[in-house]
Amino acid sequence: MSHAKLFIPGPVEISQETYEAMCTPMIGHRGSEFQQLYAAIQPRLQTLFGTTGPVYLSTSSAWGIMEGALRNTVIKKVLNCCGGAFSDKWYDVAKRCGKQAEALQVEWGQPILPEQVDARLATGQFDTVTLIHNETSTGVMNPLAEIAAVVRKYPDVILIVDTVSSFSVVPTPFDELGVDVLLTGSQKALALPPGLAIFAVSPRAMERASQLSDRGYYFDFHEFHENHTKNMTPSTPCIHTIYGLRQKVEEIFAEGVAQRYERHAKLNAIVHDWVASEGFHHFAPEGYRSKSLTCIANNKGIDVDKLQKLMKQNHAIAIDGGYGKIKGKTFRLSNMGNETEESITILLNALDESLSHL
Ligand SMILES: *Cc1c(COP(=O)(O)O)cnc(C)c1O
């Protein structure tokens, strides 16, 4: 069977160059070759994260660090900003870790507003906040800078931010925003295979972690840091995905980071023009729409399942038919990774052709 090209919002299509880079022979993870590999990627990651501090590599999907960050920081109570599948789940995960947690719940498709965060933090109950910058399930991009500014009024509150589907799509400057934990995963905006989480931790969050004695081992921030000073990871990492990451960061810098941001904005705008021309609506309100994917409201009542099947059978393209409770009520198109004007045009033409059969 032919491969259906992925336009789902993760995992996204992987380039031939990345696959080839991953065919580099295996090396030991405690030797100088691995240390050189790790050290070579570090300055690129620091630039992308906007930090002068370390950037750590975790062999896990993003959820490893999403859960780990809670175990490293929450002593009193965490405020989980919830408004979609991933952010709602983070609240559930906090409770499963035995943490005191409260959901700041907005309706799916709505953004988290800074004043809502401020009002909850003003109660003095919380020492940690979780925020998903780009809620992939709803296509909402939350106002990160404004929310970070509010949290920074509270010096003892740790801000954990998930940028899984926005990292390298729009700037997320860690130091400048005053974020305490910023994490991303490999298989979405970075267009790498799954299995790697990448994250930065502020000195304030490291200090908080020192006060917790039940951080465990695999996601212990201090373990990551100690190994980082030797250009290593705590346990055997996914070396091949790290080879892929080396190729990816070189590719990003060859394109230019600003150019990469511009390309994503432009491709996203092309999809938005198509949405308008077809008479569809967006699930997210204007001003809060993702730049890496488009979550389209099914206001025309089309058969989304059939659309997906036609796209796959006739065009070898995989699109998403909506996540969780908004399955069929929405569908999503990704413009993450290595897409171009040409490839997005192919996608939109295929959608037009498929819609004509519905
Ligand atoms: C996909 C996704 C995750 C979960 O990533 P895993 O790699 O499955 O752990 C978390 N947050 C956001 C915003 C996502 O899009």
mmCIF file of C-alpha atoms and ligand atoms in Angstrom:
data_model
loop_
_atom_site.group_PDB
_atom_site.id
_atom_site.type_symbol
_atom_site.label_atom_id
_atom_site.label_comp_id
_atom_site.label_asym_id
_atom_site.label_seq_id
_atom_site.Cartn_x
_atom_site.Cartn_y
_atom_site.Cartn_z
ATOM 1 C CA MET A 1 0.000 0.000 0.000
ATOM 2 C CA SER A 2 1.221 3.477 -0.822
ATOM 3 C CA HIS A 3 2.052 5.795 2.042
ATOM 4 C CA ALA A 4 -0.538 8.488 2.758
ATOM 5 C CA LYS A 5 1.335 11.748 3.305
ATOM 6 C CA LEU A 6 0.650 13.083 6.791
ATOM 7 C CA PHE A 7 -1.176 16.380 7.121
ATOM 8 C CA ILE A 8 -2.493 15.351 10.550
ATOM 9 C CA PRO A 9 -1.214 17.549 13.414
ATOM 10 C CA GLY A 10 1.291 15.008 14.577
ATOM 11 C CA PRO A 11 3.139 12.895 13.909
ATOM 12 C CA VAL A 12 3.918 14.862 10.775
ATOM 13 C CA GLU A 13 5.697 13.845 7.589
ATOM 14 C CA ILE A 14 9.436 13.185 7.969
ATOM 15 C CA SER A 15 11.902 14.230 5.281
ATOM 16 C CA GLN A 16 14.217 11.858 3.462
ATOM 17 C CA GLU A 17 17.183 13.872 4.815
ATOM 18 C CA THR A 18 16.083 13.152 8.379
ATOM 19 C CA TYR A 19 15.655 9.432 7.692
ATOM 20 C CA GLU A 20 19.107 9.320 6.107
ATOM 21 C CA ALA A 21 20.681 11.122 9.080
ATOM 22 C CA MET A 22 19.098 8.510 11.336
ATOM 23 C CA CYS A 23 20.923 5.737 9.473
ATOM 24 C CA THR A 24 24.218 6.824 11.063
ATOM 25 C CA PRO A 25 25.756 3.787 12.839
ATOM 26 C CA MET A 26 25.046 3.207 16.522
ATOM 27 C CA ILE A 27 27.467 4.560 19.129
ATOM 28 C CA GLY A 28 27.807 4.099 22.864
ATOM 29 C CA HIS A 29 26.076 6.720 24.962
ATOM 30 C CA ARG A 30 28.915 7.031 27.486
ATOM 31 C CA GLY A 31 31.651 7.732 24.951
ATOM 32 C CA SER A 32 33.144 10.838 23.350
ATOM 33 C CA GLU A 33 31.236 10.371 20.087
ATOM 34 C CA PHE A 34 27.944 10.773 21.895
ATOM 35 C CA GLN A 35 29.298 13.701 23.907
ATOM 36 C CA GLN A 36 30.275 15.426 20.659
ATOM 37 C CA LEU A 37 26.848 14.773 19.167
ATOM 38 C CA TYR A 38 25.128 16.185 22.265
ATOM 39 C CA ALA A 39 27.426 19.209 22.457
ATOM 40 C CA ALA A 40 27.026 20.004 18.745
ATOM 41 C CA ILE A 41 23.237 20.298 19.039
ATOM 42 C CA GLN A 42 23.227 22.286 22.286
ATOM 43 C CA PRO A 43 23.971 25.828 20.957
ATOM 44 C CA ARG A 44 21.327 25.426 18.228
ATOM 45 C CA LEU A 45 18.743 24.343 20.784
ATOM 46 C CA GLN A 46 19.675 27.213 23.101
ATOM 47 C CA THR A 47 19.049 29.686 20.281
ATOM 48 C CA LEU A 48 15.710 28.073 19.417
ATOM 49 C CA PHE A 49 14.670 28.038 23.084
ATOM 50 C CA GLY A 50 15.929 31.598 23.574
ATOM 51 C CA THR A 51 18.022 30.644 26.571
ATOM 52 C CA THR A 52 21.609 30.863 27.761
ATOM 53 C CA GLY A 53 20.913 27.906 30.064
ATOM 54 C CA PRO A 54 20.974 24.189 29.298
ATOM 55 C CA VAL A 55 18.506 22.373 27.065
ATOM 56 C CA TYR A 56 17.863 18.757 28.101
ATOM 57 C CA LEU A 57 16.963 15.693 26.026
ATOM 58 C CA SER A 58 14.540 13.146 27.444
ATOM 59 C CA THR A 59 13.917 9.792 25.807
ATOM 60 C CA SER A 60 10.163 9.850 26.204
ATOM 61 C CA SER A 61 7.271 11.412 24.431
ATOM 62 C CA ALA A 62 6.276 14.898 25.574
ATOM 63 C CA TRP A 63 4.052 13.450 28.287
ATOM 64 C CA GLY A 64 7.111 12.168 30.116
ATOM 65 C CA ILE A 65 8.263 15.711 30.799
ATOM 66 C CA MET A 66 4.699 17.004 31.211
ATOM 67 C CA GLU A 67 4.271 14.543 34.074
ATOM 68 C CA GLY A 68 7.886 14.875 35.232
ATOM 69 C CA ALA A 69 7.624 18.662 35.442
ATOM 70 C CA LEU A 70 4.733 18.297 37.916
ATOM 71 C CA ARG A 71 6.711 15.836 40.020
ATOM 72 C CA ASN A 72 9.666 18.254 40.080
ATOM 73 C CA THR A 73 7.764 21.424 40.970
ATOM 74 C CA VAL A 74 4.380 21.069 42.682
ATOM 75 C CA ILE A 75 4.503 21.247 46.475
ATOM 76 C CA LYS A 76 1.363 23.252 47.333
ATOM 77 C CA LYS A 77 -1.077 23.157 44.424
ATOM 78 C CA VAL A 78 -1.015 23.405 40.648
ATOM 79 C CA LEU A 79 -3.334 25.506 38.497
ATOM 80 C CA ASN A 80 -3.904 23.602 35.241
ATOM 81 C CA CYS A 81 -5.106 25.866 32.424
ATOM 82 C CA CYS A 82 -7.599 23.634 30.570
ATOM 83 C CA GLY A 83 -9.361 24.130 27.241
ATOM 84 C CA GLY A 84 -8.800 21.076 25.075
ATOM 85 C CA ALA A 85 -7.785 17.425 25.083
ATOM 86 C CA PHE A 86 -4.124 17.879 26.040
ATOM 87 C CA SER A 87 -4.601 20.604 28.622
ATOM 88 C CA ASP A 88 -7.584 18.824 30.249
ATOM 89 C CA LYS A 89 -5.488 15.666 30.439
ATOM 90 C CA TRP A 90 -2.665 17.525 32.195
ATOM 91 C CA TYR A 91 -5.070 18.268 35.095
ATOM 92 C CA ASP A 92 -5.928 14.569 35.247
ATOM 93 C CA VAL A 93 -2.214 13.666 35.244
ATOM 94 C CA ALA A 94 -1.546 16.109 38.115
ATOM 95 C CA LYS A 95 -4.171 14.323 40.229
ATOM 96 C CA ARG A 96 -2.799 10.918 39.242
ATOM 97 C CA CYS A 97 0.593 12.088 40.538
ATOM 98 C CA GLY A 98 -1.115 12.747 43.877
ATOM 99 C CA LYS A 99 -0.816 16.529 43.537
ATOM 100 C CA GLN A 100 -3.321 19.095 44.730
ATOM 101 C CA ALA A 101 -4.694 20.515 41.488
ATOM 102 C CA GLU A 102 -7.353 22.883 40.209
ATOM 103 C CA ALA A 103 -8.556 23.271 36.641
ATOM 104 C CA LEU A 104 -8.955 26.744 35.184
ATOM 105 C CA GLN A 105 -11.444 25.439 32.648
ATOM 106 C CA VAL A 106 -12.479 27.316 29.523
ATOM 107 C CA GLU A 107 -14.715 25.905 26.827
ATOM 108 C CA TRP A 108 -12.929 23.885 24.130
ATOM 109 C CA GLY A 109 -12.012 26.289 21.350
ATOM 110 C CA GLN A 110 -11.656 29.287 23.676
ATOM 111 C CA PRO A 111 -8.321 30.758 24.782
ATOM 112 C CA ILE A 112 -7.001 31.064 28.326
ATOM 113 C CA LEU A 113 -6.936 34.767 29.205
ATOM 114 C CA PRO A 114 -4.262 36.372 31.393
ATOM 115 C CA GLU A 115 -6.825 37.985 33.714
ATOM 116 C CA GLN A 116 -8.340 34.569 34.450
ATOM 117 C CA VAL A 117 -4.914 33.280 35.505
ATOM 118 C CA ASP A 118 -4.268 36.401 37.556
ATOM 119 C CA ALA A 119 -7.555 36.042 39.440
ATOM 120 C CA ARG A 120 -6.743 32.455 40.479
ATOM 121 C CA LEU A 121 -3.112 33.171 41.412
ATOM 122 C CA ALA A 122 -4.223 36.139 43.531
ATOM 123 C CA THR A 123 -5.782 33.617 45.950
ATOM 124 C CA GLY A 124 -2.248 32.591 46.950
ATOM 125 C CA GLN A 125 -3.165 28.899 46.794
ATOM 126 C CA PHE A 126 -0.874 27.937 43.931
ATOM 127 C CA ASP A 127 2.845 27.383 43.477
ATOM 128 C CA THR A 128 2.713 26.065 39.881
ATOM 129 C CA VAL A 129 0.820 26.751 36.638
ATOM 130 C CA THR A 130 0.615 24.545 33.543
ATOM 131 C CA LEU A 131 -0.163 26.079 30.177
ATOM 132 C CA ILE A 132 -0.397 24.537 26.744
ATOM 133 C CA HIS A 133 0.746 27.240 24.367
ATOM 134 C CA ASN A 134 -0.813 25.731 21.260
ATOM 135 C CA GLU A 135 -3.749 23.442 22.127
ATOM 136 C CA THR A 136 -3.397 21.054 19.187
ATOM 137 C CA SER A 137 -6.862 19.519 19.650
ATOM 138 C CA THR A 138 -8.730 22.827 19.191
ATOM 139 C CA GLY A 139 -6.295 24.915 17.129
ATOM 140 C CA VAL A 140 -6.152 27.603 19.843
ATOM 141 C CA MET A 141 -2.890 29.446 20.412
ATOM 142 C CA ASN A 142 -2.970 30.913 23.898
ATOM 143 C CA PRO A 143 -1.465 34.371 24.605
ATOM 144 C CA LEU A 144 1.785 33.058 26.096
ATOM 145 C CA ALA A 145 3.606 36.375 26.581
ATOM 146 C CA GLU A 146 0.643 37.980 28.374
ATOM 147 C CA ILE A 147 0.063 34.941 30.599
ATOM 148 C CA ALA A 148 3.788 34.674 31.401
ATOM 149 C CA ALA A 149 3.814 38.370 32.370
ATOM 150 C CA VAL A 150 0.930 37.755 34.790
ATOM 151 C CA VAL A 151 2.593 34.707 36.354
ATOM 152 C CA ARG A 152 5.839 36.663 36.817
ATOM 153 C CA LYS A 153 4.004 39.017 39.193
ATOM 154 C CA TYR A 154 4.070 36.013 41.545
ATOM 155 C CA PRO A 155 7.763 35.240 42.160
ATOM 156 C CA ASP A 156 7.100 31.893 43.857
ATOM 157 C CA VAL A 157 4.908 30.456 41.118
ATOM 158 C CA ILE A 158 6.516 28.071 38.626
ATOM 159 C CA LEU A 159 5.226 28.348 35.037
ATOM 160 C CA ILE A 160 5.362 25.137 32.970
ATOM 161 C CA VAL A 161 4.662 25.611 29.261
ATOM 162 C CA ASP A 162 4.037 22.959 26.618
ATOM 163 C CA THR A 163 5.103 24.107 23.140
ATOM 164 C CA VAL A 164 4.778 20.687 21.489
ATOM 165 C CA SER A 165 2.990 22.055 18.418
ATOM 166 C CA SER A 166 4.331 25.634 18.409
ATOM 167 C CA PHE A 167 8.078 25.226 18.992
ATOM 168 C CA SER A 168 10.041 26.603 16.021
ATOM 169 C CA VAL A 169 6.746 27.757 14.445
ATOM 170 C CA VAL A 170 6.572 31.018 16.414
ATOM 171 C CA PRO A 171 9.153 32.438 18.867
ATOM 172 C CA THR A 172 8.893 31.082 22.412
ATOM 173 C CA PRO A 173 11.816 32.879 24.117
ATOM 174 C CA PHE A 174 12.352 31.075 27.412
ATOM 175 C CA ASP A 175 14.613 33.583 29.208
ATOM 176 C CA GLU A 176 12.788 36.670 27.990
ATOM 177 C CA LEU A 177 9.337 35.368 28.948
ATOM 178 C CA GLY A 178 10.504 34.167 32.348
ATOM 179 C CA VAL A 179 9.088 30.678 31.817
ATOM 180 C CA ASP A 180 10.317 28.015 34.283
ATOM 181 C CA VAL A 181 9.891 24.815 32.285
ATOM 182 C CA LEU A 182 9.437 24.907 28.500
ATOM 183 C CA LEU A 183 9.027 21.593 26.745
ATOM 184 C CA THR A 184 8.451 20.253 23.288
ATOM 185 C CA GLY A 185 8.246 16.864 21.594
ATOM 186 C CA SER A 186 9.939 15.559 18.489
ATOM 187 C CA GLN A 187 7.092 14.408 16.258
ATOM 188 C CA LYS A 188 5.061 17.574 15.774
ATOM 189 C CA ALA A 189 6.461 21.010 14.939
ATOM 190 C CA LEU A 190 9.994 19.589 14.630
ATOM 191 C CA ALA A 191 8.955 16.876 12.156
ATOM 192 C CA LEU A 192 11.097 14.163 13.722
ATOM 193 C CA PRO A 193 10.042 10.637 14.666
ATOM 194 C CA PRO A 194 8.350 10.302 18.061
ATOM 195 C CA GLY A 195 10.311 9.409 21.176
ATOM 196 C CA LEU A 196 12.185 12.521 22.231
ATOM 197 C CA ALA A 197 11.149 15.374 24.515
ATOM 198 C CA ILE A 198 13.296 18.509 24.651
ATOM 199 C CA PHE A 199 13.082 20.955 27.533
ATOM 200 C CA ALA A 200 14.616 23.847 29.458
ATOM 201 C CA VAL A 201 14.390 24.457 33.217
ATOM 202 C CA SER A 202 14.952 27.770 35.032
ATOM 203 C CA PRO A 203 17.217 28.034 38.107
ATOM 204 C CA ARG A 204 14.046 28.818 40.089
ATOM 205 C CA ALA A 205 12.458 25.516 39.018
ATOM 206 C CA MET A 206 15.685 23.616 39.758
ATOM 207 C CA GLU A 207 15.684 25.138 43.237
ATOM 208 C CA ARG A 208 12.038 24.075 43.675
ATOM 209 C CA ALA A 209 12.907 20.536 42.593
ATOM 210 C CA SER A 210 15.575 20.357 45.318
ATOM 211 C CA GLN A 211 12.792 20.730 47.890
ATOM 212 C CA LEU A 212 10.953 17.637 46.630
ATOM 213 C CA SER A 213 12.189 14.240 47.737
ATOM 214 C CA ASP A 214 9.815 12.165 45.588
ATOM 215 C CA ARG A 215 10.930 13.284 42.139
ATOM 216 C CA GLY A 216 11.635 9.707 41.120
ATOM 217 C CA TYR A 217 14.555 8.954 38.828
ATOM 218 C CA TYR A 218 13.675 8.884 35.123
ATOM 219 C CA PHE A 219 12.374 12.463 34.973
ATOM 220 C CA ASP A 220 14.390 13.962 37.825
ATOM 221 C CA PHE A 221 15.537 17.395 36.621
ATOM 222 C CA HIS A 222 18.676 17.196 38.753
ATOM 223 C CA GLU A 223 19.673 13.911 37.086
ATOM 224 C CA PHE A 224 19.292 15.607 33.706
ATOM 225 C CA HIS A 225 21.425 18.505 34.854
ATOM 226 C CA GLU A 226 24.247 16.433 36.328
ATOM 227 C CA ASN A 227 24.503 14.416 33.130
ATOM 228 C CA HIS A 228 24.210 17.532 30.999
ATOM 229 C CA THR A 229 27.433 18.889 32.505
ATOM 230 C CA LYS A 230 29.119 15.844 30.868
ATOM 231 C CA ASN A 231 27.154 16.198 27.584
ATOM 232 C CA MET A 232 25.170 13.102 28.483
ATOM 233 C CA THR A 233 21.682 11.981 29.422
ATOM 234 C CA PRO A 234 20.689 10.092 32.595
ATOM 235 C CA SER A 235 19.865 6.820 30.817
ATOM 236 C CA THR A 236 20.421 5.375 27.337
ATOM 237 C CA PRO A 237 18.818 7.890 24.968
ATOM 238 C CA CYS A 238 17.166 7.350 21.575
ATOM 239 C CA ILE A 239 20.440 7.986 19.775
ATOM 240 C CA HIS A 240 18.934 7.717 16.304
ATOM 241 C CA THR A 241 16.305 10.358 16.959
ATOM 242 C CA ILE A 242 19.133 12.539 18.284
ATOM 243 C CA TYR A 243 20.969 12.043 14.978
ATOM 244 C CA GLY A 244 17.742 13.178 13.356
ATOM 245 C CA LEU A 245 17.599 16.170 15.690
ATOM 246 C CA ARG A 246 21.142 17.180 14.688
ATOM 247 C CA GLN A 247 20.120 17.147 11.027
ATOM 248 C CA LYS A 248 16.896 19.022 11.832
ATOM 249 C CA VAL A 249 18.517 21.866 13.739
ATOM 250 C CA GLU A 250 21.139 22.288 10.990
ATOM 251 C CA GLU A 251 18.305 22.437 8.454
ATOM 252 C CA ILE A 252 16.427 25.025 10.552
ATOM 253 C CA PHE A 253 19.498 27.259 10.749
ATOM 254 C CA ALA A 254 20.234 26.810 7.034
ATOM 255 C CA GLU A 255 16.716 28.041 6.261
ATOM 256 C CA GLY A 256 16.975 30.758 8.918
ATOM 257 C CA VAL A 257 14.914 30.772 12.098
ATOM 258 C CA ALA A 258 13.041 33.968 11.138
ATOM 259 C CA GLN A 259 12.423 32.554 7.661
ATOM 260 C CA ARG A 260 11.031 29.388 9.221
ATOM 261 C CA TYR A 261 8.591 31.440 11.318
ATOM 262 C CA GLU A 262 7.592 33.406 8.196
ATOM 263 C CA ARG A 263 7.072 30.259 6.134
ATOM 264 C CA HIS A 264 4.749 28.799 8.751
ATOM 265 C CA ALA A 265 2.762 32.051 8.977
ATOM 266 C CA LYS A 266 2.416 32.211 5.208
ATOM 267 C CA LEU A 267 1.344 28.572 4.783
ATOM 268 C CA ASN A 268 -1.115 28.913 7.647
ATOM 269 C CA ALA A 269 -2.578 32.036 5.991
ATOM 270 C CA ILE A 270 -3.023 30.105 2.721
ATOM 271 C CA VAL A 271 -5.053 27.457 4.574
ATOM 272 C CA HIS A 272 -7.076 30.210 6.281
ATOM 273 C CA ASP A 273 -7.867 31.768 2.878
ATOM 274 C CA TRP A 274 -9.100 28.379 1.719
ATOM 275 C CA VAL A 275 -11.309 28.018 4.824
ATOM 276 C CA ALA A 276 -12.919 31.389 4.071
ATOM 277 C CA SER A 277 -13.341 30.672 0.356
ATOM 278 C CA GLU A 278 -15.099 27.357 1.133
ATOM 279 C CA GLY A 279 -17.469 29.012 3.597
ATOM 280 C CA PHE A 280 -16.127 27.063 6.564
ATOM 281 C CA HIS A 281 -15.609 28.607 9.998
ATOM 282 C CA HIS A 282 -12.696 28.315 12.399
ATOM 283 C CA PHE A 283 -13.140 26.496 15.691
ATOM 284 C CA ALA A 284 -10.888 29.064 17.435
ATOM 285 C CA PRO A 285 -11.741 32.775 17.579
ATOM 286 C CA GLU A 286 -9.818 35.356 15.568
ATOM 287 C CA GLY A 287 -6.648 36.479 17.301
ATOM 288 C CA TYR A 288 -6.139 33.104 19.035
ATOM 289 C CA ARG A 289 -5.614 30.808 16.062
ATOM 290 C CA SER A 290 -2.700 28.443 15.781
ATOM 291 C CA LYS A 291 0.015 29.085 13.178
ATOM 292 C CA SER A 292 0.943 25.418 12.905
ATOM 293 C CA LEU A 293 -2.422 23.849 12.187
ATOM 294 C CA THR A 294 -5.970 24.850 11.329
ATOM 295 C CA CYS A 295 -8.928 23.434 13.235
ATOM 296 C CA ILE A 296 -11.912 23.890 10.940
ATOM 297 C CA ALA A 297 -15.453 23.917 12.344
ATOM 298 C CA ASN A 298 -17.773 21.643 10.403
ATOM 299 C CA ASN A 299 -20.452 24.345 10.084
ATOM 300 C CA LYS A 300 -21.498 22.906 6.710
ATOM 301 C CA GLY A 301 -22.261 19.517 8.235
ATOM 302 C CA ILE A 302 -20.085 17.526 5.806
ATOM 303 C CA ASP A 303 -19.318 13.845 6.298
ATOM 304 C CA VAL A 304 -15.825 14.257 7.773
ATOM 305 C CA ASP A 305 -15.226 10.517 7.924
ATOM 306 C CA LYS A 306 -15.969 10.201 4.222
ATOM 307 C CA LEU A 307 -13.757 13.202 3.436
ATOM 308 C CA GLN A 308 -10.871 11.517 5.243
ATOM 309 C CA LYS A 309 -11.434 8.283 3.306
ATOM 310 C CA LEU A 310 -11.586 10.045 -0.073
ATOM 311 C CA MET A 311 -8.413 11.996 0.718
ATOM 312 C CA LYS A 312 -6.617 8.793 1.591
ATOM 313 C CA GLN A 313 -7.898 6.611 -1.259
ATOM 314 C CA ASN A 314 -7.738 9.116 -4.101
ATOM 315 C CA HIS A 315 -4.915 11.416 -3.039
ATOM 316 C CA ALA A 316 -2.751 9.410 -0.582
ATOM 317 C CA ILE A 317 -3.154 12.199 1.989
ATOM 318 C CA ALA A 318 -3.999 11.723 5.667
ATOM 319 C CA ILE A 319 -5.998 14.498 7.352
ATOM 320 C CA ASP A 320 -7.419 14.514 10.856
ATOM 321 C CA GLY A 321 -11.146 14.171 11.508
ATOM 322 C CA GLY A 322 -11.270 15.939 14.873
ATOM 323 C CA TYR A 323 -9.991 14.964 18.311
ATOM 324 C CA GLY A 324 -11.968 13.439 21.171
ATOM 325 C CA LYS A 325 -15.326 15.034 21.807
ATOM 326 C CA ILE A 326 -15.059 17.305 18.707
ATOM 327 C CA LYS A 327 -14.480 14.421 16.290
ATOM 328 C CA GLY A 328 -16.622 14.996 13.187
ATOM 329 C CA LYS A 329 -17.559 18.465 14.441
ATOM 330 C CA THR A 330 -14.141 19.685 13.323
ATOM 331 C CA PHE A 331 -11.316 18.559 11.086
ATOM 332 C CA ARG A 332 -7.688 19.618 11.214
ATOM 333 C CA LEU A 333 -4.975 20.394 8.701
ATOM 334 C CA SER A 334 -1.345 20.680 9.766
ATOM 335 C CA ASN A 335 1.184 23.024 8.187
ATOM 336 C CA MET A 336 4.012 21.936 10.489
ATOM 337 C CA GLY A 337 7.425 20.721 9.461
ATOM 338 C CA ASN A 338 8.760 20.956 5.930
ATOM 339 C CA GLU A 339 5.620 21.994 4.066
ATOM 340 C CA THR A 340 5.850 24.462 1.205
ATOM 341 C CA GLU A 341 3.425 26.583 -0.794
ATOM 342 C CA GLU A 342 3.464 23.825 -3.375
ATOM 343 C CA SER A 343 2.661 21.011 -0.941
ATOM 344 C CA ILE A 344 -0.095 23.028 0.769
ATOM 345 C CA THR A 345 -1.601 23.801 -2.642
ATOM 346 C CA ILE A 346 -1.633 20.072 -3.436
ATOM 347 C CA LEU A 347 -3.418 19.470 -0.122
ATOM 348 C CA LEU A 348 -6.052 22.147 -0.756
ATOM 349 C CA ASN A 349 -6.668 21.039 -4.357
ATOM 350 C CA ALA A 350 -7.139 17.481 -3.130
ATOM 351 C CA LEU A 351 -9.629 18.737 -0.521
ATOM 352 C CA ASP A 352 -11.576 20.621 -3.198
ATOM 353 C CA GLU A 353 -11.682 17.539 -5.379
ATOM 354 C CA SER A 354 -12.776 15.326 -2.471
ATOM 355 C CA LEU A 355 -15.416 17.795 -1.241
ATOM 356 C CA SER A 356 -16.977 17.766 -4.722
ATOM 357 C CA HIS A 357 -17.861 14.078 -4.126
ATOM 358 C CA LEU A 358 -19.633 14.658 -0.806
HETATM 359 C C1 LIG B 1 0.736 15.730 20.936
HETATM 360 C C2 LIG B 1 0.743 16.651 22.068
HETATM 361 C C3 LIG B 1 1.140 16.235 23.339
HETATM 362 C C4 LIG B 1 1.450 14.808 23.676
HETATM 363 O O1 LIG B 1 2.586 14.405 23.041
HETATM 364 P P1 LIG B 1 3.105 12.893 23.195
HETATM 365 O O2 LIG B 1 4.270 12.954 22.294
HETATM 366 O O3 LIG B 1 2.020 11.987 22.720
HETATM 367 O O4 LIG B 1 3.459 12.682 24.600
HETATM 368 C C5 LIG B 1 1.173 17.167 24.339
HETATM 369 N N1 LIG B 1 0.845 18.441 24.124
HETATM 370 C C6 LIG B 1 0.452 18.888 22.926
HETATM 371 C C7 LIG B 1 0.094 20.316 22.749
HETATM 372 C C8 LIG B 1 0.394 18.003 21.852
HETATM 373 O O5 LIG B 1 0.019 18.445 20.654
#
